[in-house]
Coordinates of C-alpha atoms and ligand atoms in Angstrom, one line a residue:
M729 CA 107.7 281.8 83.4
T730 CA 106.8 279.5 80.5
T731 CA 106.5 276.5 82.9
L732 CA 103.9 278.3 85.0
A733 CA 100.2 277.6 84.7
W734 CA 97.9 280.5 83.8
W735 CA 96.5 280.5 87.4
Q736 CA 100.0 280.9 88.7
K737 CA 100.7 283.9 86.5
G738 CA 97.2 285.4 86.7
V739 CA 95.2 287.5 89.1
I740 CA 91.7 286.4 90.3
Y741 CA 88.9 288.8 90.8
Q742 CA 85.8 287.7 92.8
V743 CA 82.5 288.8 91.5
Y744 CA 79.5 288.6 93.9
P745 CA 76.9 288.2 91.2
R746 CA 74.0 289.7 93.2
S747 CA 75.9 292.9 93.5
F748 CA 77.9 293.5 90.4
Q749 CA 75.6 294.7 87.7
D750 CA 71.9 294.4 87.2
E751 CA 70.7 294.4 83.6
N752 CA 67.1 293.4 83.9
G753 CA 66.2 296.0 86.5
D754 CA 65.0 293.7 89.3
G755 CA 67.6 295.1 91.7
V756 CA 69.7 292.0 91.8
G757 CA 72.8 291.6 89.7
D758 CA 72.8 289.0 86.9
L759 CA 74.9 287.2 84.4
A760 CA 74.0 289.6 81.6
G761 CA 75.2 292.4 83.9
I762 CA 78.6 290.6 84.4
A763 CA 78.9 290.1 80.7
A764 CA 78.3 293.8 80.1
R765 CA 81.2 294.7 82.5
L766 CA 83.8 292.2 81.1
E767 CA 85.6 294.9 79.2
Y768 CA 86.0 296.9 82.4
L769 CA 87.6 293.8 84.0
A770 CA 89.8 293.0 81.0
T771 CA 91.0 296.6 81.0
L772 CA 91.6 296.5 84.7
G773 CA 94.1 293.8 84.0
I774 CA 92.9 290.8 85.9
D775 CA 93.0 287.3 84.4
A776 CA 90.2 285.3 85.9
I777 CA 86.8 286.0 87.5
W778 CA 85.4 283.8 90.2
L779 CA 81.6 283.9 90.5
S780 CA 80.0 283.3 93.9
P781 CA 77.0 280.8 93.4
I782 CA 74.6 281.4 90.5
Y783 CA 72.6 278.2 90.9
P784 CA 68.9 277.7 91.6
S785 CA 68.5 278.5 95.3
P786 CA 65.8 279.5 97.8
M787 CA 68.5 282.1 98.8
A788 CA 68.3 281.4 102.5
D789 CA 72.1 282.0 102.4
F790 CA 72.1 283.9 99.1
G791 CA 73.0 281.0 96.8
Y792 CA 75.1 279.0 99.2
D793 CA 72.0 276.8 99.6
I794 CA 71.7 275.1 96.2
S795 CA 68.6 273.3 95.1
D796 CA 70.0 272.3 91.7
Y797 CA 73.8 272.1 91.1
C798 CA 73.5 272.0 87.3
A799 CA 71.4 275.0 86.4
I800 CA 71.2 278.8 86.8
D801 CA 68.8 280.6 89.1
P802 CA 66.4 282.7 87.1
V803 CA 67.4 285.7 89.1
F804 CA 70.8 285.5 87.5
G805 CA 69.6 284.3 84.0
T806 CA 69.8 281.1 82.1
L807 CA 72.4 278.5 81.1
S808 CA 72.6 280.2 77.7
D809 CA 73.5 283.5 79.5
F810 CA 76.2 281.5 81.3
D811 CA 77.5 280.0 78.1
R812 CA 77.6 283.5 76.5
L813 CA 79.4 284.9 79.5
V814 CA 82.1 282.2 79.4
E815 CA 82.5 282.6 75.6
R816 CA 82.8 286.3 75.8
A817 CA 85.2 286.1 78.8
H818 CA 87.4 283.7 76.9
V819 CA 87.5 285.9 73.9
L820 CA 88.7 288.7 76.1
G821 CA 91.4 286.5 77.6
L822 CA 89.6 286.1 81.0
R823 CA 89.1 282.7 82.7
V824 CA 85.9 281.9 84.5
L825 CA 85.9 280.1 87.9
V826 CA 82.6 279.1 89.6
D827 CA 81.7 278.3 93.1
F828 CA 81.3 274.6 94.1
V829 CA 79.4 274.1 97.3
P830 CA 79.7 270.4 98.1
D831 CA 79.4 270.4 101.9
H832 CA 75.6 271.1 102.0
S833 CA 72.7 271.6 99.6
S834 CA 69.5 273.4 100.2
D835 CA 66.8 271.7 102.1
Q836 CA 64.7 272.1 98.9
H837 CA 67.1 270.1 96.8
P838 CA 65.3 267.0 95.5
W839 CA 68.1 264.8 97.1
F840 CA 67.2 266.2 100.5
L841 CA 63.4 266.1 99.9
D842 CA 63.9 262.3 99.1
S843 CA 66.3 261.8 102.0
R844 CA 63.8 263.4 104.5
A845 CA 60.8 261.5 103.0
S846 CA 61.4 258.4 105.1
R847 CA 64.1 256.4 106.9
A848 CA 63.9 253.8 104.1
N849 CA 64.4 256.2 101.2
A850 CA 67.4 255.3 99.0
K851 CA 68.8 258.8 99.6
R852 CA 68.4 258.7 103.4
D853 CA 72.1 258.1 103.8
W854 CA 73.0 261.0 101.5
Y855 CA 72.7 263.3 104.5
L856 CA 73.7 263.0 108.2
W857 CA 70.7 261.6 110.1
R858 CA 70.9 260.6 113.7
D859 CA 68.5 259.6 116.5
P860 CA 68.0 262.2 119.1
A861 CA 69.6 261.7 122.5
P862 CA 67.6 259.6 125.0
D863 CA 66.3 262.8 126.6
G864 CA 65.0 263.9 123.2
G865 CA 67.7 266.5 122.8
P866 CA 70.2 266.8 119.9
P867 CA 72.3 263.7 119.1
N868 CA 75.5 265.4 120.3
N869 CA 76.8 268.9 121.2
W870 CA 77.8 270.0 117.7
L871 CA 77.0 273.7 117.0
S872 CA 76.0 275.5 113.8
R873 CA 78.2 278.2 112.4
M874 CA 75.1 280.3 112.2
G875 CA 74.1 280.0 115.8
G876 CA 72.4 277.3 117.9
S877 CA 72.6 273.5 117.7
A878 CA 73.7 272.0 114.4
W879 CA 71.0 269.4 114.6
E880 CA 67.4 270.0 113.3
W881 CA 64.7 267.7 114.5
D882 CA 62.5 266.2 111.7
P883 CA 59.2 265.2 113.3
S884 CA 57.9 263.1 110.4
S885 CA 60.9 260.7 110.3
G886 CA 61.8 261.0 114.0
Q887 CA 65.4 261.8 113.5
C888 CA 67.7 264.9 113.4
Y889 CA 69.8 266.0 110.5
Y890 CA 73.1 267.9 110.7
H891 CA 73.7 271.4 109.3
S892 CA 77.0 273.2 109.7
F893 CA 75.2 276.4 108.7
L894 CA 71.5 277.1 108.5
P895 CA 68.8 274.4 109.0
Q896 CA 68.0 275.2 105.3
Q897 CA 71.5 273.9 104.5
P898 CA 71.7 270.2 105.4
D899 CA 75.1 268.7 105.2
L900 CA 75.7 265.9 102.6
N901 CA 77.3 262.7 103.8
W902 CA 80.6 262.5 102.0
R903 CA 81.2 259.0 103.4
N904 CA 78.6 257.8 101.0
P905 CA 80.1 256.9 97.6
E906 CA 77.0 257.8 95.8
V907 CA 77.3 261.4 97.1
C908 CA 80.9 261.5 95.9
E909 CA 79.8 260.3 92.4
A910 CA 76.9 262.7 92.2
M911 CA 79.2 265.6 93.1
D912 CA 81.9 264.4 90.6
A913 CA 79.2 264.6 87.9
V914 CA 78.5 268.2 89.0
L915 CA 82.2 269.1 88.5
R916 CA 82.1 267.5 85.1
F917 CA 78.9 269.3 84.1
W918 CA 80.6 272.7 84.5
L919 CA 84.0 271.6 83.2
D920 CA 82.2 270.3 80.0
R921 CA 80.6 273.8 79.7
G922 CA 84.1 275.3 79.6
V923 CA 84.7 276.6 83.1
D924 CA 88.4 277.0 84.1
G925 CA 88.2 276.0 87.7
F926 CA 86.3 276.0 91.0
R927 CA 86.5 277.7 94.3
V928 CA 85.3 275.0 96.7
D929 CA 83.1 276.2 99.6
V930 CA 84.1 275.3 103.1
L931 CA 86.4 272.5 102.0
W932 CA 87.7 271.8 105.4
L933 CA 84.3 271.0 106.8
L934 CA 83.4 268.3 104.3
I935 CA 83.9 265.3 106.5
K936 CA 82.7 264.9 110.1
D937 CA 83.8 262.4 112.8
A938 CA 82.5 259.0 111.9
L939 CA 81.6 258.3 115.5
F940 CA 79.9 261.7 116.0
R941 CA 81.8 262.4 119.2
D942 CA 81.1 265.6 121.2
N943 CA 83.4 268.5 120.5
P944 CA 85.5 269.7 123.5
T945 CA 84.9 273.0 125.1
N946 CA 87.0 275.9 124.0
P947 CA 88.7 277.3 127.2
Q948 CA 89.5 280.6 125.5
F949 CA 85.9 281.4 124.4
S950 CA 84.6 284.9 125.0
P951 CA 80.9 285.6 124.8
D952 CA 81.2 288.3 122.1
E953 CA 82.4 285.7 119.6
P954 CA 80.1 283.6 117.4
G955 CA 78.4 280.9 119.4
H956 CA 80.2 277.9 117.8
H957 CA 83.6 279.2 119.1
A958 CA 82.5 277.9 122.5
Q959 CA 83.8 274.6 121.2
L960 CA 87.0 273.4 119.6
Q961 CA 85.9 272.0 116.2
T962 CA 87.9 268.8 116.8
H963 CA 85.3 266.4 115.3
T964 CA 83.6 268.7 112.8
E965 CA 86.4 270.1 110.7
D966 CA 89.7 269.2 109.1
Q967 CA 89.2 265.4 109.5
P968 CA 92.0 263.3 107.9
E969 CA 89.7 261.6 105.4
V970 CA 89.0 265.0 103.7
H971 CA 92.2 264.7 101.8
N972 CA 91.1 261.6 99.8
I973 CA 88.1 263.6 98.6
V974 CA 90.2 266.5 97.6
R975 CA 92.5 264.2 95.7
S976 CA 89.6 262.8 93.8
M977 CA 88.3 266.3 92.9
R978 CA 91.8 267.2 91.7
R979 CA 92.0 264.0 89.5
T980 CA 88.8 265.1 87.8
L981 CA 90.0 268.6 87.1
D982 CA 93.4 267.3 85.9
S983 CA 91.7 265.1 83.3
Y984 CA 90.4 268.3 81.7
G985 CA 93.8 269.9 81.3
E986 CA 95.0 273.1 83.0
R987 CA 92.2 273.9 85.4
V988 CA 92.4 275.3 88.9
L989 CA 91.0 273.9 92.1
I990 CA 90.9 276.4 95.0
G991 CA 89.8 275.6 98.5
E992 CA 88.1 277.9 100.9
I993 CA 89.8 276.9 104.1
Y994 CA 90.1 278.9 107.3
L995 CA 92.8 277.0 109.3
P996 CA 96.2 277.9 110.8
V997 CA 99.0 277.7 108.3
P998 CA 100.4 274.3 109.3
Q999 CA 97.0 272.6 108.7
L1000 CA 96.2 274.8 105.7
V1001 CA 99.2 273.8 103.7
R1002 CA 98.3 270.1 104.0
Y1003 CA 95.5 270.8 101.6
Y1004 CA 98.1 271.1 98.8
G1005 CA 98.3 267.3 99.2
S1006 CA 101.3 265.2 100.3
A1007 CA 102.3 264.8 96.6
G1008 CA 101.0 268.0 95.2
D1009 CA 97.8 266.2 94.5
G1010 CA 95.5 268.3 96.6
V1011 CA 94.0 271.6 95.7
N1012 CA 96.1 273.9 93.6
M1013 CA 95.6 276.6 96.1
P1014 CA 94.1 276.5 99.6
F1015 CA 93.0 280.1 100.0
N1016 CA 95.4 282.0 102.3
F1017 CA 93.2 284.5 104.2
Q1018 CA 95.9 285.8 106.5
L1019 CA 95.9 289.4 105.1
I1020 CA 92.2 289.6 106.0
T1021 CA 92.7 288.9 109.7
A1022 CA 96.2 290.1 110.3
R1023 CA 97.1 292.9 112.6
W1024 CA 98.2 295.6 110.1
T1025 CA 101.8 296.3 111.3
A1026 CA 105.0 296.0 109.3
S1027 CA 106.5 293.5 111.8
N1028 CA 103.5 291.3 111.9
I1029 CA 103.0 291.2 108.2
A1030 CA 106.7 290.5 107.7
Q1031 CA 106.5 287.7 110.1
L1032 CA 103.5 286.1 108.5
I1033 CA 104.9 286.3 105.0
T1034 CA 108.1 284.6 106.2
T1035 CA 106.2 281.9 108.2
Y1036 CA 103.9 281.2 105.3
E1037 CA 106.7 280.9 102.8
R1038 CA 108.6 278.5 105.0
A1039 CA 105.5 276.4 105.6
L1040 CA 104.8 275.8 101.9
P1041 CA 105.6 272.4 100.7
V1042 CA 108.1 272.3 97.8
H1043 CA 105.4 271.8 95.1
A1044 CA 103.1 274.4 96.5
W1045 CA 102.2 277.7 94.8
P1046 CA 101.4 280.5 97.3
N1047 CA 98.3 282.7 97.1
W1048 CA 97.0 285.8 99.0
V1049 CA 93.5 287.1 99.5
L1050 CA 92.7 290.6 100.5
G1051 CA 88.9 290.5 100.8
N1052 CA 85.8 288.5 100.2
H1053 CA 82.0 288.4 100.7
D1054 CA 82.3 287.1 104.3
N1055 CA 84.6 289.7 105.8
P1056 CA 84.7 293.5 106.2
R1057 CA 86.3 295.3 103.3
V1058 CA 89.9 296.2 103.3
A1059 CA 89.2 299.9 103.1
S1060 CA 87.1 299.6 106.2
R1061 CA 89.5 297.4 108.0
I1062 CA 92.6 299.6 107.6
G1063 CA 91.4 302.8 106.1
A1064 CA 91.5 304.4 102.6
A1065 CA 95.2 305.3 102.7
Q1066 CA 96.4 301.9 103.8
A1067 CA 94.1 300.2 101.3
R1068 CA 96.5 301.5 98.6
I1069 CA 99.4 300.0 100.5
A1070 CA 97.4 296.7 100.7
A1071 CA 97.0 296.8 96.9
M1072 CA 100.7 297.2 96.4
L1073 CA 101.4 294.4 98.9
L1074 CA 98.9 292.0 97.4
L1075 CA 100.2 292.6 93.8
T1076 CA 103.9 292.4 94.7
L1077 CA 103.9 289.3 96.9
R1078 CA 104.8 285.9 95.6
G1079 CA 101.7 283.9 94.7
T1080 CA 98.4 284.3 93.0
P1081 CA 96.4 287.3 94.3
T1082 CA 92.7 287.3 94.7
L1083 CA 90.8 290.7 94.6
Y1084 CA 87.3 291.3 95.8
Y1085 CA 85.0 293.4 93.5
G1086 CA 85.0 297.0 94.5
D1087 CA 88.3 296.9 96.4
E1088 CA 90.0 298.3 93.3
I1089 CA 88.0 301.5 93.8
G1090 CA 88.5 301.5 97.6
M1091 CA 84.9 300.7 98.3
A1092 CA 84.1 300.8 102.0
D1093 CA 81.6 298.7 103.9
G1094 CA 78.1 299.9 103.3
K1095 CA 75.9 301.0 106.2
I1096 CA 72.9 298.8 106.6
Q1097 CA 69.9 300.0 108.6
P1098 CA 68.6 297.3 111.0
E1099 CA 65.4 296.9 109.1
L1100 CA 67.4 296.3 105.8
V1101 CA 69.6 293.5 107.1
R1102 CA 69.4 290.5 104.8
D1103 CA 72.3 288.3 105.9
P1104 CA 71.1 285.2 107.9
A1105 CA 74.3 285.2 109.9
E1106 CA 73.4 288.7 111.3
L1107 CA 69.7 287.9 111.6
R1108 CA 70.4 284.8 113.7
Q1109 CA 73.2 286.2 115.9
P1110 CA 72.6 290.0 115.9
G1111 CA 75.1 292.4 117.3
I1112 CA 78.3 290.4 117.3
G1113 CA 79.6 291.8 114.1
Q1114 CA 78.8 288.7 112.0
G1115 CA 76.7 290.6 109.5
R1116 CA 78.1 290.3 105.9
D1117 CA 75.7 292.7 104.2
P1118 CA 78.1 295.7 104.5
E1119 CA 80.7 294.1 102.2
R1120 CA 78.1 292.9 99.8
T1121 CA 76.6 296.2 98.7
P1122 CA 76.3 296.9 95.0
M1123 CA 79.3 297.8 92.9
Q1124 CA 79.7 301.6 92.6
W1125 CA 80.0 302.3 88.9
D1126 CA 79.2 306.0 89.1
A1127 CA 78.1 308.7 91.6
S1128 CA 74.4 308.5 90.7
G1129 CA 71.8 307.5 93.3
K1130 CA 71.9 303.8 92.2
A1131 CA 75.6 303.9 91.4
G1132 CA 75.0 302.7 87.9
F1133 CA 74.3 299.3 89.4
T1134 CA 70.5 299.0 88.6
R1135 CA 67.6 301.0 87.3
G1136 CA 65.4 299.1 89.9
K1137 CA 65.5 299.0 93.7
P1138 CA 68.9 297.6 94.7
W1139 CA 68.6 294.5 96.9
L1140 CA 71.0 296.0 99.4
P1141 CA 71.5 299.8 100.0
I1142 CA 74.1 301.5 97.9
G1143 CA 77.2 302.5 99.8
N1144 CA 78.9 305.9 99.6
A1145 CA 79.1 306.0 95.8
A1146 CA 80.1 309.6 95.8
A1147 CA 83.3 308.8 97.7
A1148 CA 84.3 305.8 95.6
N1149 CA 83.1 305.0 92.0
V1150 CA 84.6 303.8 88.8
A1151 CA 83.5 306.8 86.6
S1152 CA 85.1 309.5 88.7
Q1153 CA 88.3 307.5 89.3
D1154 CA 88.7 306.5 85.7
G1155 CA 90.2 309.7 84.6
E1156 CA 92.2 310.5 87.8
S1157 CA 95.8 309.5 87.5
W1158 CA 96.2 309.1 91.2
S1159 CA 93.0 307.3 92.1
I1160 CA 93.2 303.9 93.7
L1161 CA 91.7 302.5 90.5
A1162 CA 94.6 303.9 88.5
L1163 CA 97.0 302.5 91.1
Y1164 CA 95.4 299.0 90.7
R1165 CA 95.7 299.3 86.9
R1166 CA 99.3 300.3 87.1
L1167 CA 100.1 297.5 89.6
L1168 CA 98.3 294.9 87.5
S1169 CA 100.1 296.1 84.4
L1170 CA 103.5 296.0 86.2
R1171 CA 102.8 292.5 87.4
R1172 CA 102.0 291.5 83.9
S1173 CA 105.1 293.0 82.4
E1174 CA 107.6 292.1 85.1
P1175 CA 108.2 288.4 85.4
A1176 CA 110.1 288.8 88.7
L1177 CA 106.8 289.8 90.3
V1178 CA 105.3 286.5 89.2
A1179 CA 108.0 283.9 89.0
G1180 CA 110.7 285.6 91.2
S1181 CA 111.7 284.5 94.6
I1182 CA 110.8 286.6 97.6
G1183 CA 113.5 287.4 100.2
N1184 CA 114.8 289.9 102.8
V1185 CA 111.3 290.3 104.2
T1186 CA 111.7 292.7 107.1
A1187 CA 110.2 295.5 109.0
Q1188 CA 112.4 298.6 108.9
G1189 CA 110.6 300.4 111.7
H1190 CA 107.0 300.7 110.5
V1191 CA 107.9 300.1 106.8
L1192 CA 107.6 296.7 105.4
T1193 CA 110.4 295.9 102.9
F1194 CA 111.1 292.8 100.7
E1195 CA 112.7 291.9 97.4
R1196 CA 111.5 289.9 94.4
C1197 CA 114.3 288.5 92.3
L1198 CA 114.5 286.6 89.0
G1199 CA 117.8 286.1 87.1
S1200 CA 119.5 289.5 87.2
V1201 CA 116.4 291.4 88.0
R1202 CA 115.9 292.6 91.5
L1203 CA 112.9 294.5 92.7
F1204 CA 112.8 296.2 96.1
V1205 CA 109.3 296.9 97.6
A1206 CA 108.9 299.3 100.5
L1207 CA 105.5 299.8 102.1
N1208 CA 104.9 302.4 104.8
M1209 CA 102.2 300.9 107.0
E1210 CA 101.5 304.0 109.1
D1211 CA 100.4 307.6 108.5
R1212 CA 103.7 309.1 109.4
P1213 CA 106.9 309.3 107.4
G1214 CA 109.2 306.3 107.6
A1215 CA 113.0 306.2 107.1
I1216 CA 114.5 303.2 105.4
T1217 CA 117.6 302.0 103.8
S1218 CA 117.1 301.1 100.2
P1219 CA 119.3 299.5 97.5
A1220 CA 120.3 301.9 94.7
G1221 CA 117.8 301.9 91.8
R1222 CA 114.9 303.6 90.1
V1223 CA 111.4 303.9 91.3
V1224 CA 109.2 302.0 88.8
L1225 CA 105.9 302.5 90.7
S1226 CA 104.9 304.7 93.6
T1227 CA 101.5 305.1 95.3
R1228 CA 102.0 308.9 95.3
E1229 CA 102.5 311.5 92.7
G1230 CA 106.0 312.7 91.9
R1231 CA 108.1 309.8 92.8
D1232 CA 107.9 307.6 89.7
G1233 CA 111.2 307.4 87.8
H1234 CA 113.3 308.9 90.6
R1235 CA 116.6 307.4 91.3
I1236 CA 117.2 306.5 94.9
A1237 CA 120.1 305.1 96.9
G1238 CA 120.8 304.4 100.5
E1239 CA 118.7 306.5 102.9
L1240 CA 115.2 307.3 102.0
I1241 CA 112.2 308.8 103.8
L1242 CA 108.9 307.5 102.6
D1243 CA 105.8 309.7 103.0
S1244 CA 103.0 308.7 105.3
D1245 CA 101.1 305.7 103.7
E1246 CA 103.5 305.6 100.8
G1247 CA 104.6 302.5 98.9
I1248 CA 107.3 302.1 96.2
V1249 CA 108.6 299.5 93.9
V1250 CA 112.3 300.0 93.0
A1251 CA 114.1 298.3 90.1
C1252 CA 117.6 297.8 91.7
D1253 CA 120.7 298.5 89.7
Ligands
LIG1764 C1 81.2 279.9 102.9 C2 80.7 281.0 102.1 C3 79.7 281.7 103.0 C4 78.6 280.8 103.3 C5 79.1 279.5 103.9 C6 78.1 278.5 103.9 O1 82.0 280.2 104.0 O2 81.8 281.8 101.7 O3 79.2 282.9 102.4 O4 77.6 281.4 104.1 O5 80.2 279.0 103.2 O6 77.9 278.0 102.6

């Protein structure tokens, strides 16, 4: 245990700042709001918060379009608010991670304004500019992840620029050493202010093919998928040169002591684990999103745990993510009862867990009337389920009309706060919030859950079972992944935590029938 870094022992909690707590009443969450809720987070038992972008931004993609990397958007507060937040978090024993968005800036960033000013501008090459095709069309067939061509025609300079996402998010040219240096200075700016690490946005997209070759067609494409799935992203993602960049980011972080570098990477496991670096010199953790997309069956989850564990290089520390601001919430994906099982799974697996705000109270996706849709992904490609507003609705602190989030008009509608809110779950011993607190506290007090090995991962029918072992301690975890009872064989021991009332402390041995949607952790004799 003592040899592990804080981020290996800890649990990360993602805060989507627009939606966590609004202090100034403008309907959008802010840094002062997050600061006011730090005690709640410390009591919950998490160890670090990761803040989605808080930098000045025209908000075309709600902060993922940055116009100044080294400041705070007034909607969230000021740099002093940020410093106060970090200081207070550290006093409470919480680390603070921020989002780093190096792939693209806003089209309003001074770098891009310069770059677009003329072909001769010193910053022209900071972005990806190409001549149009001879017929006047885009330079190649690359597609944006937000629909349509990834090339935007700029009439004044007579060239097109590349944008992986919105036209308001031009991609930076990471083959230009000046860009690398400028971005390194950004990392240092925040490290000097005391941040404990970064979540790096779309890390696997940073470098594009030097020859700008067309992407091949995806033979498996179906028209209900996002448009860019019509192509294999052969030349626009996961290019070999990306690993040099990752190494250099890591060197910068390491020069500041024990900091953490996490990569947002949506790739199959064999490619994903390469981001740990061939000598453990890549990101500390490439986010592992498999639980978000997995088919929720015991056999499937057992198989993916085993495959992931086997694929990890020797130096790699695993991690698991249950939800984020880009995907439907876990309670909506698998239902309220299974969301409790997912909590137990996430917090008993080997590796650093990342929670998404509100999942600890079982918040479901909000319902967004068509006229209230804000997410550009939905506005540009309506009706194919790309909309991300539902998982970004305000945190539900209480059952009141505005859920305790704001005194103003919330920027997105409030979800079903009566069904899930902190205040009412606070005092209920069997609420999902209470379950999260118990699981987080068990993880903190039981080294086997952090430093222990994982083994015997199997599906006993529709019950997922595995063991976590450290020294003489052996914990057996059994998770019934369906809403019907499940018979299992269990080692002899005592139930230290159950998702349902009346099982804690019971001795068990041999045959056992778990209730529908029940999960238990057993300390084996
Ligand atoms: C990442 C973010 C997402 C954003 C995109 C473009 O995937 O998580 O919210 O839209 O990058 O920055």
